[in-house]
Amino acid sequence: MNVLPGMAYRCRADGTMELVSDGASELTGYSPGEWSADRAVTFETLVQPEDLPNIRAKRLEAFTKKQHFRAEYRILTKSGAIKWVWDQAHGVYVNDRVVAIAGFMTDITERKRLESDLVQSQKMESVGRLAGASRTTSTISSRRSWDTPSSRVGPWGPIRPRANIWIS
């Protein structure tokens, strides 16, 4: 388990950790020993407060339906850095009651950054297209208003259109 790029875990239904892989150190900054029974570190202390209600609701729904829980959310590491994680877990049931949760969590911060950069780039491209279309429309409409024969003025007065007739 310690060769996985992330953190494997198993906790009781009350949140007390029973097992945390060595990957916890790299992912969260907390060693497996800091996730001990004294509950100094729990998922709830790591998850960003804005994300916590949604994560709780998703877990409850998944485990009530005996389904896998999958979510992407932000955590605050021991050093104070914010990381995005992908978490997948499943309940361990005894008599239809969740007695433990087993799961795996991995860092997806780089992927989230790239997704954000892509969205920003697409927004800028759209703005550029809109600005270009607006400039083109305004140029076309201004040319149309100035290019009418009656509006052309030469040094000796208005320029009158000529009729060119070709006979073959």
Coordinates of N, CA and C in Angstrom, one line a residue:
M1 N 0.8 -1.2 0.0 CA 0.0 0.0 0.0 C 0.9 1.3 0.0
N2 N 2.0 1.2 0.5 CA 2.9 2.4 0.7 C 3.5 2.8 -0.6
V3 N 3.3 2.1 -1.7 CA 3.9 2.5 -3.0 C 2.9 3.3 -3.8
L4 N 1.6 3.4 -3.3 CA 0.6 4.2 -4.1 C 0.9 5.7 -3.9
P5 N 0.6 6.5 -5.0 CA 0.8 7.9 -4.9 C -0.4 8.6 -4.2
G6 N -0.5 8.4 -2.9 CA -1.6 9.0 -2.2 C -1.7 8.4 -0.8
M7 N -2.9 8.4 -0.3 CA -3.1 7.9 1.1 C -4.2 6.9 1.1
A8 N -3.9 5.7 1.5 CA -4.9 4.7 1.8 C -5.3 4.8 3.3
Y9 N -6.6 4.6 3.6 CA -7.0 4.8 5.0 C -8.2 3.9 5.3
R10 N -8.3 3.7 6.6 CA -9.5 3.0 7.1 C -9.8 3.7 8.5
C11 N -11.0 4.1 8.6 CA -11.4 4.7 9.9 C -12.7 4.1 10.4
R12 N -12.9 4.2 11.6 CA -14.2 3.8 12.2 C -15.3 4.8 11.8
A13 N -16.5 4.4 12.0 CA -17.7 5.3 11.6 C -17.6 6.6 12.3
D14 N -17.0 6.7 13.5 CA -16.9 7.9 14.3 C -15.7 8.8 13.8
G15 N -15.0 8.3 12.8 CA -13.9 9.1 12.3 C -12.5 8.8 12.9
T16 N -12.4 7.9 13.9 CA -11.2 7.5 14.4 C -10.4 6.7 13.5
M17 N -9.2 7.1 13.2 CA -8.4 6.3 12.2 C -7.8 5.0 12.7
E18 N -8.0 4.0 11.9 CA -7.4 2.7 12.3 C -6.2 2.4 11.5
L19 N -6.1 2.9 10.3 CA -5.0 2.7 9.4 C -4.8 3.9 8.5
V20 N -3.6 4.3 8.4 CA -3.2 5.4 7.4 C -1.9 5.0 6.8
S21 N -1.8 5.0 5.5 CA -0.6 4.6 4.8 C 0.5 5.8 4.9
D22 N 1.7 5.4 4.6 CA 2.8 6.4 4.6 C 2.6 7.5 3.6
G23 N 1.7 7.3 2.6 CA 1.4 8.4 1.7 C 0.8 9.6 2.3
A24 N 0.3 9.5 3.5 CA -0.3 10.6 4.2 C 0.7 11.7 4.4
S25 N 1.9 11.4 4.7 CA 2.9 12.4 5.0 C 3.1 13.3 3.8
E26 N 3.2 12.7 2.6 CA 3.4 13.6 1.4 C 2.2 14.3 1.0
L27 N 1.0 13.7 1.2 CA -0.2 14.3 0.8 C -0.6 15.4 1.7
T28 N -0.6 15.2 3.0 CA -1.1 16.1 4.0 C -0.1 16.8 4.9
G29 N 1.1 16.2 4.9 CA 2.1 16.8 5.8 C 2.1 16.2 7.2
Y30 N 1.1 15.4 7.5 CA 0.9 14.7 8.8 C 1.4 13.3 8.6
S31 N 2.2 12.8 9.5 CA 2.6 11.4 9.5 C 1.5 10.5 9.9
P32 N 1.6 9.2 9.6 CA 0.5 8.3 10.0 C 0.3 8.3 11.5
G33 N 1.4 8.5 12.3 CA 1.2 8.5 13.7 C 0.4 9.7 14.2
E34 N 0.4 10.8 13.5 CA -0.4 11.9 13.9 C -1.9 11.8 13.6
W35 N -2.3 10.7 12.9 CA -3.7 10.4 12.7 C -4.2 9.3 13.7
S36 N -3.6 9.3 14.9 CA -3.9 8.3 15.8 C -5.2 8.4 16.5
A37 N -5.5 7.6 17.5 CA -6.8 7.6 18.2 C -7.1 8.8 19.0
D38 N -6.1 9.7 19.3 CA -6.4 10.9 20.0 C -7.1 11.9 19.1
R39 N -7.2 11.6 17.8 CA -7.9 12.4 16.8 C -7.4 13.8 16.7
A40 N -6.1 14.0 16.8 CA -5.5 15.3 16.6 C -5.7 15.8 15.1
V41 N -5.7 14.8 14.2 CA -5.9 15.1 12.8 C -7.0 14.2 12.3
T42 N -8.0 14.8 11.7 CA -9.1 14.0 11.1 C -9.4 14.6 9.8
F43 N -10.2 13.9 9.0 CA -10.6 14.5 7.7 C -11.3 15.8 7.9
E44 N -12.1 15.9 8.9 CA -12.9 17.2 9.1 C -12.0 18.3 9.4
T45 N -10.8 18.1 10.0 CA -9.9 19.2 10.3 C -9.1 19.6 9.1
L46 N -9.0 18.7 8.1 CA -8.3 19.0 6.9 C -9.1 19.6 5.8
V47 N -10.4 19.2 5.7 CA -11.2 19.7 4.6 C -11.5 21.2 4.8
Q48 N -11.4 21.9 3.6 CA -11.7 23.3 3.7 C -13.2 23.5 4.2
P49 N -13.4 24.5 5.0 CA -14.7 24.7 5.6 C -15.8 24.9 4.6
E50 N -15.5 25.5 3.5 CA -16.5 25.7 2.4 C -17.0 24.4 1.8
D51 N -16.1 23.4 1.7 CA -16.3 22.1 1.1 C -17.0 21.1 2.0
L52 N -16.8 21.3 3.3 CA -17.2 20.3 4.3 C -18.7 19.9 4.3
P53 N -19.6 20.8 4.2 CA -21.0 20.4 4.2 C -21.4 19.5 3.0
N54 N -20.9 19.9 1.8 CA -21.1 19.1 0.6 C -20.5 17.7 0.8
I55 N -19.3 17.6 1.3 CA -18.6 16.3 1.4 C -19.4 15.4 2.4
R56 N -19.8 16.0 3.5 CA -20.6 15.3 4.5 C -21.9 14.7 3.9
A57 N -22.6 15.5 3.1 CA -23.8 15.1 2.5 C -23.6 14.0 1.5
K58 N -22.5 14.2 0.7 CA -22.2 13.1 -0.3 C -21.8 11.8 0.3
R59 N -21.1 11.9 1.4 CA -20.7 10.6 2.1 C -21.9 9.9 2.7
L60 N -22.8 10.7 3.3 CA -24.0 10.2 3.9 C -24.8 9.5 2.9
E61 N -25.0 10.2 1.8 CA -25.9 9.7 0.7 C -25.3 8.4 0.1
A62 N -24.0 8.4 -0.1 CA -23.3 7.2 -0.7 C -23.4 6.0 0.3
F63 N -23.1 6.2 1.5 CA -23.0 5.1 2.5 C -24.5 4.6 2.8
T64 N -25.4 5.5 2.8 CA -26.8 5.1 3.0 C -27.3 4.2 1.9
K65 N -26.9 4.5 0.7 CA -27.3 3.7 -0.5 C -26.3 2.5 -0.7
K66 N -25.3 2.4 0.2 CA -24.3 1.3 0.0 C -23.5 1.5 -1.3
Q67 N -23.2 2.7 -1.6 CA -22.4 3.0 -2.9 C -21.1 3.5 -2.5
H68 N -20.2 3.6 -3.6 CA -18.9 4.2 -3.4 C -19.1 5.7 -3.2
F69 N -18.3 6.3 -2.4 CA -18.2 7.7 -2.3 C -17.0 8.2 -3.1
R70 N -17.3 9.1 -4.0 CA -16.2 9.7 -4.8 C -16.4 11.2 -4.8
A71 N -15.3 12.0 -4.5 CA -15.4 13.4 -4.5 C -14.1 14.1 -4.7
E72 N -14.1 15.3 -5.2 CA -12.9 16.1 -5.3 C -13.2 17.3 -4.4
Y73 N -12.2 17.6 -3.6 CA -12.3 18.7 -2.6 C -11.0 19.2 -2.2
R74 N -11.0 20.3 -1.5 CA -9.7 20.9 -1.0 C -9.4 20.6 0.4
I75 N -8.1 20.4 0.7 CA -7.7 20.2 2.1 C -6.6 21.2 2.4
L76 N -6.4 21.4 3.7 CA -5.4 22.3 4.2 C -4.3 21.4 4.8
T77 N -3.1 21.5 4.2 CA -2.0 20.6 4.7 C -1.4 21.2 6.0
K78 N -0.6 20.4 6.6 CA 0.1 20.9 7.9 C 0.9 22.2 7.7
S79 N 1.5 22.3 6.5 CA 2.3 23.5 6.2 C 1.4 24.7 5.8
G80 N 0.1 24.5 5.7 CA -0.8 25.6 5.4 C -1.1 25.7 3.9
A81 N -0.6 24.8 3.1 CA -0.9 24.8 1.6 C -2.3 24.2 1.4
I82 N -2.9 24.7 0.4 CA -4.2 24.1 0.0 C -4.0 23.2 -1.2
K83 N -4.5 21.9 -1.1 CA -4.3 20.9 -2.1 C -5.7 20.4 -2.5
W84 N -5.9 20.1 -3.8 CA -7.1 19.4 -4.2 C -6.8 17.9 -4.1
V85 N -7.8 17.2 -3.7 CA -7.7 15.7 -3.6 C -8.9 15.1 -4.2
W86 N -8.6 13.9 -4.7 CA -9.7 13.0 -5.2 C -9.8 11.9 -4.2
D87 N -10.9 11.7 -3.6 CA -11.2 10.7 -2.5 C -12.2 9.7 -3.0
Q88 N -11.9 8.5 -2.8 CA -12.8 7.4 -3.1 C -12.8 6.5 -1.9
A89 N -14.0 6.2 -1.4 CA -14.2 5.4 -0.2 C -15.4 4.5 -0.3
H90 N -15.5 3.5 0.5 CA -16.7 2.7 0.6 C -16.9 2.3 2.1
G91 N -18.1 2.2 2.4 CA -18.4 1.8 3.8 C -18.2 0.3 4.0
V92 N -17.8 0.0 5.3 CA -17.7 -1.4 5.7 C -19.0 -1.6 6.6
Y93 N -19.8 -2.6 6.2 CA -21.1 -2.7 6.9 C -21.2 -4.0 7.7
V94 N -21.9 -3.9 8.8 CA -22.3 -5.0 9.7 C -23.8 -4.8 10.0
N95 N -24.6 -5.7 9.6 CA -26.0 -5.6 9.8 C -26.6 -4.3 9.2
D96 N -26.2 -4.0 8.0 CA -26.6 -2.8 7.3 C -26.2 -1.5 8.0
R97 N -25.3 -1.5 8.9 CA -24.8 -0.3 9.5 C -23.3 -0.1 9.2
V98 N -23.0 1.1 8.8 CA -21.6 1.4 8.6 C -20.8 1.4 9.9
V99 N -19.8 0.5 9.9 CA -18.9 0.4 11.1 C -17.5 1.0 10.8
A100 N -17.2 1.1 9.5 CA -15.9 1.6 9.1 C -16.0 2.2 7.7
I101 N -15.0 2.9 7.4 CA -14.8 3.5 6.0 C -13.4 3.2 5.5
A102 N -13.3 2.6 4.4 CA -12.0 2.3 3.8 C -11.9 3.1 2.5
G103 N -10.8 3.8 2.3 CA -10.7 4.6 1.1 C -9.3 4.9 0.7
F104 N -9.2 5.7 -0.4 CA -7.9 6.1 -1.0 C -8.1 7.6 -1.4
M105 N -7.1 8.4 -1.1 CA -7.1 9.8 -1.4 C -5.8 10.2 -2.2
T106 N -5.9 10.9 -3.3 CA -4.7 11.3 -4.0 C -4.7 12.8 -4.4
D107 N -3.6 13.3 -4.6 CA -3.4 14.8 -4.9 C -3.8 15.0 -6.4
I108 N -4.7 15.9 -6.7 CA -5.0 16.3 -8.0 C -4.9 17.8 -8.2
T109 N -4.0 18.4 -7.4 CA -3.8 19.9 -7.5 C -3.4 20.3 -8.9
E110 N -2.4 19.6 -9.4 CA -1.9 20.0 -10.7 C -3.0 19.9 -11.8
R111 N -3.8 18.9 -11.8 CA -4.8 18.7 -12.7 C -5.8 19.9 -12.6
K112 N -6.2 20.2 -11.4 CA -7.1 21.3 -11.1 C -6.6 22.7 -11.6
R113 N -5.3 22.8 -11.5 CA -4.6 24.1 -11.9 C -4.7 24.1 -13.5
L114 N -4.4 23.0 -14.1 CA -4.4 23.0 -15.6 C -5.9 23.2 -16.1
E115 N -6.8 22.6 -15.4 CA -8.2 22.9 -15.8 C -8.6 24.3 -15.7
S116 N -8.2 24.9 -14.6 CA -8.5 26.4 -14.4 C -7.8 27.2 -15.4
D117 N -6.5 26.9 -15.8 CA -5.8 27.6 -16.8 C -6.5 27.5 -18.2
L118 N -7.0 26.3 -18.5 CA -7.7 26.1 -19.7 C -9.0 26.9 -19.8
V119 N -9.8 26.9 -18.7 CA -11.0 27.7 -18.6 C -10.7 29.2 -18.8
Q120 N -9.7 29.7 -18.2 CA -9.3 31.1 -18.3 C -8.9 31.4 -19.7
S121 N -8.1 30.5 -20.3 CA -7.7 30.7 -21.7 C -8.9 30.7 -22.7
Q122 N -9.9 29.8 -22.4 CA -11.1 29.8 -23.3 C -11.9 31.1 -23.1
K123 N -11.9 31.6 -21.9 CA -12.6 32.9 -21.6 C -12.0 34.0 -22.4
M124 N -10.6 34.1 -22.3 CA -9.9 35.1 -23.0 C -10.1 35.0 -24.5
E125 N -10.1 33.8 -25.0 CA -10.3 33.6 -26.4 C -11.7 34.1 -26.9
S126 N -12.7 33.8 -26.1 CA -14.0 34.2 -26.4 C -14.1 35.7 -26.3
V127 N -13.5 36.4 -25.3 CA -13.5 37.8 -25.3 C -12.8 38.4 -26.5
G128 N -11.7 37.8 -26.9 CA -11.0 38.3 -28.1 C -11.8 38.1 -29.3
R129 N -12.6 37.0 -29.4 CA -13.4 36.9 -30.6 C -14.5 37.9 -30.6
L130 N -15.1 38.1 -29.4 CA -16.2 39.1 -29.4 C -15.7 40.5 -29.7
A131 N -14.5 40.9 -29.2 CA -13.9 42.2 -29.4 C -13.6 42.3 -30.9
G132 N -13.1 41.2 -31.5 CA -12.8 41.3 -33.0 C -14.0 41.4 -33.8
A133 N -15.1 40.7 -33.4 CA -16.3 40.7 -34.2 C -16.9 42.1 -34.0
S134 N -16.9 42.7 -32.9 CA -17.4 44.1 -32.7 C -16.6 45.1 -33.5
R135 N -15.3 44.9 -33.6 CA -14.4 45.8 -34.3 C -14.7 45.7 -35.8
T136 N -14.9 44.5 -36.3 CA -15.2 44.2 -37.7 C -16.5 44.8 -38.1
T137 N -17.6 44.6 -37.2 CA -18.9 45.1 -37.5 C -18.9 46.6 -37.6
S138 N -18.2 47.2 -36.6 CA -18.1 48.7 -36.6 C -17.3 49.2 -37.8
T139 N -16.3 48.5 -38.3 CA -15.5 48.9 -39.5 C -16.4 48.7 -40.7
I140 N -17.1 47.7 -40.8 CA -18.0 47.4 -42.0 C -19.1 48.5 -42.0
S141 N -19.7 48.8 -40.9 CA -20.8 49.7 -40.9 C -20.3 51.1 -41.2
S142 N -19.1 51.5 -40.7 CA -18.5 52.8 -41.0 C -18.1 52.9 -42.4
R143 N -17.6 51.8 -43.0 CA -17.2 51.8 -44.4 C -18.5 52.0 -45.3
R144 N -19.5 51.3 -44.9 CA -20.8 51.4 -45.7 C -21.3 52.8 -45.7
S145 N -21.3 53.5 -44.6 CA -21.8 54.8 -44.5 C -20.9 55.8 -45.3
W146 N -19.6 55.5 -45.3 CA -18.7 56.5 -46.0 C -18.5 56.1 -47.5
D147 N -18.8 54.9 -47.9 CA -18.5 54.4 -49.2 C -19.6 54.7 -50.2
T148 N -20.7 55.3 -49.8 CA -21.8 55.5 -50.7 C -21.4 56.6 -51.6
P149 N -21.7 56.5 -52.9 CA -21.2 57.5 -53.9 C -21.6 58.9 -53.6
S150 N -22.7 59.2 -53.0 CA -23.1 60.5 -52.7 C -22.3 61.1 -51.5
S151 N -21.6 60.3 -50.8 CA -20.8 60.8 -49.7 C -19.3 61.0 -50.0
R152 N -18.9 60.6 -51.2 CA -17.5 60.8 -51.6 C -17.3 62.3 -52.1
V153 N -16.3 62.8 -51.5 CA -16.0 64.2 -51.9 C -14.6 64.3 -52.4
G154 N -14.3 64.8 -53.6 CA -13.0 65.0 -54.1 C -12.6 66.5 -54.0
P155 N -11.4 66.8 -54.5 CA -10.9 68.2 -54.3 C -11.8 69.2 -55.0
W156 N -12.5 68.8 -56.1 CA -13.4 69.7 -56.8 C -14.9 69.5 -56.6
G157 N -15.2 68.9 -55.4 CA -16.6 68.7 -55.1 C -17.0 67.2 -55.0
P158 N -18.3 66.9 -55.0 CA -18.7 65.5 -54.9 C -18.3 64.7 -56.1
I159 N -17.9 63.5 -55.8 CA -17.6 62.6 -56.8 C -18.9 61.8 -57.2
R160 N -19.2 61.9 -58.5 CA -20.4 61.3 -59.0 C -20.1 59.9 -59.5
P161 N -20.9 58.9 -59.3 CA -20.7 57.6 -59.8 C -20.7 57.6 -61.4
R162 N -19.9 56.8 -62.0 CA -19.9 56.7 -63.4 C -20.6 55.4 -63.8
A163 N -21.2 55.4 -64.9 CA -21.8 54.2 -65.4 C -20.8 53.6 -66.4
N164 N -20.3 52.4 -66.2 CA -19.5 51.8 -67.2 C -20.3 50.7 -67.9
I165 N -20.5 50.8 -69.1 CA -21.3 49.8 -69.9 C -20.3 49.1 -70.8
W166 N -20.3 47.9 -70.7 CA -19.5 47.1 -71.6 C -20.3 46.4 -72.6
I167 N -20.0 46.6 -73.9 CA -20.8 45.9 -74.9 C -19.8 45.0 -75.6
S168 N -20.2 43.7 -75.8 CA -19.3 42.8 -76.4 C -19.8 42.4 -77.8

